[in-house]
């Protein structure tokens, strides 16, 4: 391989080893049985690796690089710079979801993607569930009440409550074979005990957490410029947002005046919101109906070619996502 491709390959291999759940989610089934190491040493090792890889990538010049290799190098550089910017923030000492997200996604994506026979998926899920106690213990050791904000801790506890229901009740229902379903249910029940201990710890931590969620202007400006590769800092981004807000405010006032003879579009939106489903089931039914109408329009007009067998379903989002994700889960 050319040096740039080999370097990016080394970086990906290190990332997959550090986060087997990420690798598994990307379709690398050899990682399916492993849960991430969430110890302090593992996080510090990843930061050290990022610094080392960044130095190597910064040394790669444009000479002899294809367009594709240049894009890969620059993307890798931006990702690594983002990690370095956030290294001293130590999010793993602040956010409980650092410890439960690998568990939930590491189980959910196995049965979402179904890249292996079902029995092998059950074996992988049981293996990951057996490592939940270790992840919980690492989280208890790592979280710092002086750094964590109570709302972030509370949000993490609520996500963990959803995860308890998922591993106890919903995950086994993904499996058709009765014996495999029993194995998965038993492993889920064992993991749930550890997660309930985690929730109790978080409930206590939230009562005296005194940290912040604010990255600060300087760090956020660096993220915009170095990780997102945008041509403005936090202050300019705020100014752009304020200008766009003012433009939209004027436009919405004009539209409200045209539609209802009033500039008060906020009140107009409130009134229109009264025509809204009253239950979650009714809302989901409404979304499903509108989605199918849109798809029928695409079929009828030929704007998009829908492959044979393709389907689109509107289903409830996973229970462990609902406390932390305020929009649809795709």
PDB file of N, CA and C in Angstrom, residues 10 17 31 37 60 63-64 66 75-76 91 100 150 156 219 242 247 262 264 281-282 291 316 323:
ATOM      1  N   UNK A  10      -3.624   1.767   9.526  1.00  0.00           N
ATOM      2  CA  UNK A  10      -3.154   1.577  10.908  1.00  0.00           C
ATOM      3  C   UNK A  10      -4.055   2.303  11.899  1.00  0.00           C
ATOM      4  N   UNK A  17      -9.690  -1.691  17.427  1.00  0.00           N
ATOM      5  CA  UNK A  17      -9.246  -2.416  18.610  1.00  0.00           C
ATOM      6  C   UNK A  17      -9.691  -1.697  19.875  1.00  0.00           C
ATOM      7  N   UNK A  31     -15.429  -8.608  15.512  1.00  0.00           N
ATOM      8  CA  UNK A  31     -15.399  -7.862  16.769  1.00  0.00           C
ATOM      9  C   UNK A  31     -16.674  -8.034  17.591  1.00  0.00           C
ATOM     10  N   UNK A  37     -13.176  -1.490  26.101  1.00  0.00           N
ATOM     11  CA  UNK A  37     -12.492  -1.240  27.364  1.00  0.00           C
ATOM     12  C   UNK A  37     -12.729   0.218  27.731  1.00  0.00           C
ATOM     13  N   UNK A  60       2.703  13.743   6.308  1.00  0.00           N
ATOM     14  CA  UNK A  60       2.377  13.287   4.950  1.00  0.00           C
ATOM     15  C   UNK A  60       2.074  14.506   4.078  1.00  0.00           C
ATOM     16  N   UNK A  63       2.552  15.525  -2.038  1.00  0.00           N
ATOM     17  CA  UNK A  63       3.310  14.973  -3.163  1.00  0.00           C
ATOM     18  C   UNK A  63       2.970  13.488  -3.384  1.00  0.00           C
ATOM     19  N   UNK A  64       2.532  13.202  -4.594  1.00  0.00           N
ATOM     20  CA  UNK A  64       2.244  11.824  -4.976  1.00  0.00           C
ATOM     21  C   UNK A  64       0.914  11.286  -4.490  1.00  0.00           C
ATOM     22  N   UNK A  66      -3.086  10.711  -4.429  1.00  0.00           N
ATOM     23  CA  UNK A  66      -4.267  10.828  -5.267  1.00  0.00           C
ATOM     24  C   UNK A  66      -5.295  11.714  -4.567  1.00  0.00           C
ATOM     25  N   UNK A  75      -9.279  14.036   6.301  1.00  0.00           N
ATOM     26  CA  UNK A  75     -10.352  13.641   7.208  1.00  0.00           C
ATOM     27  C   UNK A  75      -9.773  13.032   8.480  1.00  0.00           C
ATOM     28  N   UNK A  76      -8.781  12.156   8.334  1.00  0.00           N
ATOM     29  CA  UNK A  76      -8.140  11.559   9.509  1.00  0.00           C
ATOM     30  C   UNK A  76      -7.501  12.631  10.378  1.00  0.00           C
ATOM     31  N   UNK A  91     -14.307  13.731  28.747  1.00  0.00           N
ATOM     32  CA  UNK A  91     -15.725  13.448  28.788  1.00  0.00           C
ATOM     33  C   UNK A  91     -16.053  12.149  29.499  1.00  0.00           C
ATOM     34  N   UNK A 100     -22.761   3.423  28.964  1.00  0.00           N
ATOM     35  CA  UNK A 100     -23.923   2.634  28.554  1.00  0.00           C
ATOM     36  C   UNK A 100     -24.134   2.621  27.038  1.00  0.00           C
ATOM     37  N   UNK A 150     -25.289  17.775  36.921  1.00  0.00           N
ATOM     38  CA  UNK A 150     -26.404  16.931  37.382  1.00  0.00           C
ATOM     39  C   UNK A 150     -27.395  16.566  36.288  1.00  0.00           C
ATOM     40  N   UNK A 156     -28.233  10.381  31.813  1.00  0.00           N
ATOM     41  CA  UNK A 156     -27.594   9.080  31.697  1.00  0.00           C
ATOM     42  C   UNK A 156     -28.298   8.008  32.505  1.00  0.00           C
ATOM     43  N   UNK A 219     -12.306  26.385  23.257  1.00  0.00           N
ATOM     44  CA  UNK A 219     -12.308  24.991  22.827  1.00  0.00           C
ATOM     45  C   UNK A 219     -13.306  24.772  21.681  1.00  0.00           C
ATOM     46  N   UNK A 242     -27.518  34.454  14.713  1.00  0.00           N
ATOM     47  CA  UNK A 242     -28.409  35.555  15.083  1.00  0.00           C
ATOM     48  C   UNK A 242     -28.961  36.255  13.842  1.00  0.00           C
ATOM     49  N   UNK A 247     -33.557  36.974  10.050  1.00  0.00           N
ATOM     50  CA  UNK A 247     -34.134  36.844   8.707  1.00  0.00           C
ATOM     51  C   UNK A 247     -35.375  35.954   8.738  1.00  0.00           C
ATOM     52  N   UNK A 262     -52.024  38.299  10.654  1.00  0.00           N
ATOM     53  CA  UNK A 262     -51.365  38.659  11.900  1.00  0.00           C
ATOM     54  C   UNK A 262     -49.866  38.437  11.778  1.00  0.00           C
ATOM     55  N   UNK A 264     -48.129  37.717  14.409  1.00  0.00           N
ATOM     56  CA  UNK A 264     -47.780  36.854  15.544  1.00  0.00           C
ATOM     57  C   UNK A 264     -47.772  35.385  15.090  1.00  0.00           C
ATOM     58  N   UNK A 281     -49.276   6.387  19.839  1.00  0.00           N
ATOM     59  CA  UNK A 281     -49.690   5.470  18.780  1.00  0.00           C
ATOM     60  C   UNK A 281     -50.325   6.215  17.619  1.00  0.00           C
ATOM     61  N   UNK A 282     -51.148   7.219  17.938  1.00  0.00           N
ATOM     62  CA  UNK A 282     -51.789   7.999  16.878  1.00  0.00           C
ATOM     63  C   UNK A 282     -50.750   8.792  16.087  1.00  0.00           C
ATOM     64  N   UNK A 291     -45.697   9.050   5.435  1.00  0.00           N
ATOM     65  CA  UNK A 291     -44.510   8.471   4.793  1.00  0.00           C
ATOM     66  C   UNK A 291     -44.915   7.670   3.560  1.00  0.00           C
ATOM     67  N   UNK A 316     -41.255   2.538  16.783  1.00  0.00           N
ATOM     68  CA  UNK A 316     -40.776   3.298  17.943  1.00  0.00           C
ATOM     69  C   UNK A 316     -39.253   3.234  18.037  1.00  0.00           C
ATOM     70  N   UNK A 323     -34.698   8.831  26.329  1.00  0.00           N
ATOM     71  CA  UNK A 323     -34.377   9.904  27.273  1.00  0.00           C
ATOM     72  C   UNK A 323     -33.317  10.875  26.775  1.00  0.00           C
TER      73      UNK A 323
END
